[in-house]
C-alpha cells in the first residue's frame, strides 16, 4: 500500500513538472533543489519499491539485481529521456545521475538497515 501511495505522489510531482505547474519560484530559493529532489525522491522510491516487492531479486547474466530498484532505474532513464520532447522540461544528465545515485544509495542503506534492525 505504501508503495502505491508513494508512486502516486511521485507521479503527481512528475505530471506537475511536465505541465509546468511546479512552484519553481518557491523551489528555486533552495540551492540545487532539482538535484536534491531527484536524489531523495528516487532514492525513497528505490527503498519503498524494494520492500514492496518483498526484496525480490532478478538474476541477469548470473548477477542478482534487486527488482524494485532495477525497475525504478529503468523508469528513471526513460522518464529523463522523455523530457527531451516535453516543452516544460529539460533533459539533464546531472538530474539522471542524481536519481540513479539516490536509487543505489537508498537500496544499500535499506539493505544495511534490514540486516541491522532490532
Short mmCIF file of C-alpha atoms in Angstrom, two decimals:
data_model
loop_
_atom_site.label_atom_id
_atom_site.label_comp_id
_atom_site.label_asym_id
_atom_site.label_seq_id
_atom_site.Cartn_x
_atom_site.Cartn_y
_atom_site.Cartn_z
CA UNK A 1 0.00 0.00 0.00
CA UNK A 2 2.78 2.44 0.90
CA UNK A 3 4.42 1.65 -2.43
CA UNK A 4 1.32 2.64 -4.37
CA UNK A 5 0.85 5.81 -2.33
CA UNK A 6 4.45 6.86 -2.92
CA UNK A 7 4.18 6.03 -6.62
CA UNK A 8 1.07 8.24 -6.80
CA UNK A 9 2.90 11.11 -5.08
CA UNK A 10 5.88 10.78 -7.43
CA UNK A 11 3.59 10.59 -10.46
CA UNK A 12 1.80 13.75 -9.29
CA UNK A 13 5.10 15.62 -8.94
CA UNK A 14 6.22 14.47 -12.40
CA UNK A 15 2.94 15.50 -14.00
CA UNK A 16 3.08 18.90 -12.30
CA UNK A 17 6.59 19.36 -13.71
CA UNK A 18 5.52 18.11 -17.15
CA UNK A 19 2.67 20.62 -17.30
CA UNK A 20 4.79 23.46 -15.92
CA UNK A 21 2.80 23.94 -12.71
CA UNK A 22 5.50 23.24 -10.13
CA UNK A 23 6.14 26.26 -7.87
CA UNK A 24 9.60 26.84 -9.40
CA UNK A 25 9.86 30.40 -8.00
CA UNK A 26 9.49 28.99 -4.49
CA UNK A 27 11.64 25.90 -5.06
CA UNK A 28 14.45 27.86 -6.68
CA UNK A 29 15.15 29.53 -3.32
CA UNK A 30 16.72 26.20 -2.33
CA UNK A 31 20.15 25.83 -3.97
CA UNK A 32 20.27 22.82 -6.32
CA UNK A 33 16.67 21.91 -5.44
CA UNK A 34 16.33 19.88 -8.62
CA UNK A 35 19.31 17.61 -7.92
CA UNK A 36 18.35 17.25 -4.26
CA UNK A 37 14.78 16.38 -5.24
CA UNK A 38 15.90 13.78 -7.77
CA UNK A 39 18.24 12.15 -5.23
CA UNK A 40 15.68 11.97 -2.41
CA UNK A 41 12.52 11.23 -4.42
CA UNK A 42 14.05 8.44 -6.48
CA UNK A 43 16.08 7.13 -3.54
CA UNK A 44 12.99 6.78 -1.38
CA UNK A 45 11.22 5.19 -4.34
CA UNK A 46 14.01 2.63 -4.59
CA UNK A 47 13.74 1.80 -0.90
CA UNK A 48 9.94 1.54 -0.94
CA UNK A 49 9.77 -0.49 -4.17
CA UNK A 50 12.37 -2.97 -2.92
CA UNK A 51 10.37 -3.55 0.27
CA UNK A 52 7.02 -3.59 -1.56
CA UNK A 53 8.25 -6.35 -3.88
CA UNK A 54 9.48 -8.42 -0.95
CA UNK A 55 13.15 -7.71 -1.70
CA UNK A 56 12.82 -9.88 -4.80
CA UNK A 57 15.95 -10.32 -6.89
CA UNK A 58 16.23 -10.86 -10.63
CA UNK A 59 19.22 -12.80 -11.91
CA UNK A 60 20.61 -11.35 -15.14
CA UNK A 61 23.71 -12.88 -16.71
CA UNK A 62 24.49 -14.58 -13.40
CA UNK A 63 24.19 -11.40 -11.30
CA UNK A 64 21.36 -10.93 -8.79
CA UNK A 65 19.79 -7.48 -9.15
CA UNK A 66 17.10 -6.07 -6.86
CA UNK A 67 13.88 -6.00 -8.88
CA UNK A 68 12.30 -2.87 -7.36
CA UNK A 69 15.35 -0.61 -7.71
CA UNK A 70 16.07 -2.05 -11.17
CA UNK A 71 12.57 -1.23 -12.41
CA UNK A 72 12.87 2.20 -10.81
CA UNK A 73 16.23 2.79 -12.54
CA UNK A 74 14.80 1.81 -15.95
CA UNK A 75 11.82 4.08 -15.34
CA UNK A 76 14.19 6.90 -14.34
CA UNK A 77 16.21 6.69 -17.54
CA UNK A 78 13.05 6.55 -19.68
CA UNK A 79 11.43 9.47 -17.83
CA UNK A 80 14.53 11.64 -18.11
CA UNK A 81 14.89 10.90 -21.83
CA UNK A 82 11.19 11.71 -22.37
CA UNK A 83 11.94 15.21 -21.10
CA UNK A 84 13.73 15.95 -24.38
CA UNK A 85 10.35 16.29 -26.12
CA UNK A 86 8.32 17.98 -23.38
CA UNK A 87 8.06 21.77 -23.60
CA UNK A 88 8.22 22.47 -19.84
CA UNK A 89 11.04 20.04 -19.10
CA UNK A 90 14.71 19.85 -19.99
CA UNK A 91 16.87 16.76 -20.30
CA UNK A 92 19.70 16.92 -17.82
CA UNK A 93 22.34 14.25 -17.35
CA UNK A 94 23.03 15.53 -13.82
CA UNK A 95 19.37 15.01 -12.86
CA UNK A 96 19.52 11.45 -14.14
CA UNK A 97 22.80 10.90 -12.27
CA UNK A 98 21.32 12.25 -9.02
CA UNK A 99 18.29 9.98 -9.46
CA UNK A 100 20.40 6.88 -10.13
CA UNK A 101 22.74 7.71 -7.26
CA UNK A 102 19.74 8.02 -4.94
CA UNK A 103 18.41 4.67 -6.15
CA UNK A 104 21.70 2.91 -5.43
CA UNK A 105 22.43 4.59 -2.10
CA UNK A 106 18.92 4.11 -0.71
CA UNK A 107 18.97 0.46 -1.82
CA UNK A 108 22.29 -0.02 0.01
CA UNK A 109 21.03 1.83 3.11
CA UNK A 110 17.88 -0.26 3.07
CA UNK A 111 19.85 -3.49 2.90
CA UNK A 112 22.12 -2.35 5.73
CA UNK A 113 19.12 -1.29 7.82
CA UNK A 114 17.33 -4.60 7.16
CA UNK A 115 20.36 -6.60 8.34
CA UNK A 116 20.97 -4.48 11.45
CA UNK A 117 17.42 -3.81 12.61
CA UNK A 118 16.50 -4.68 16.17
#
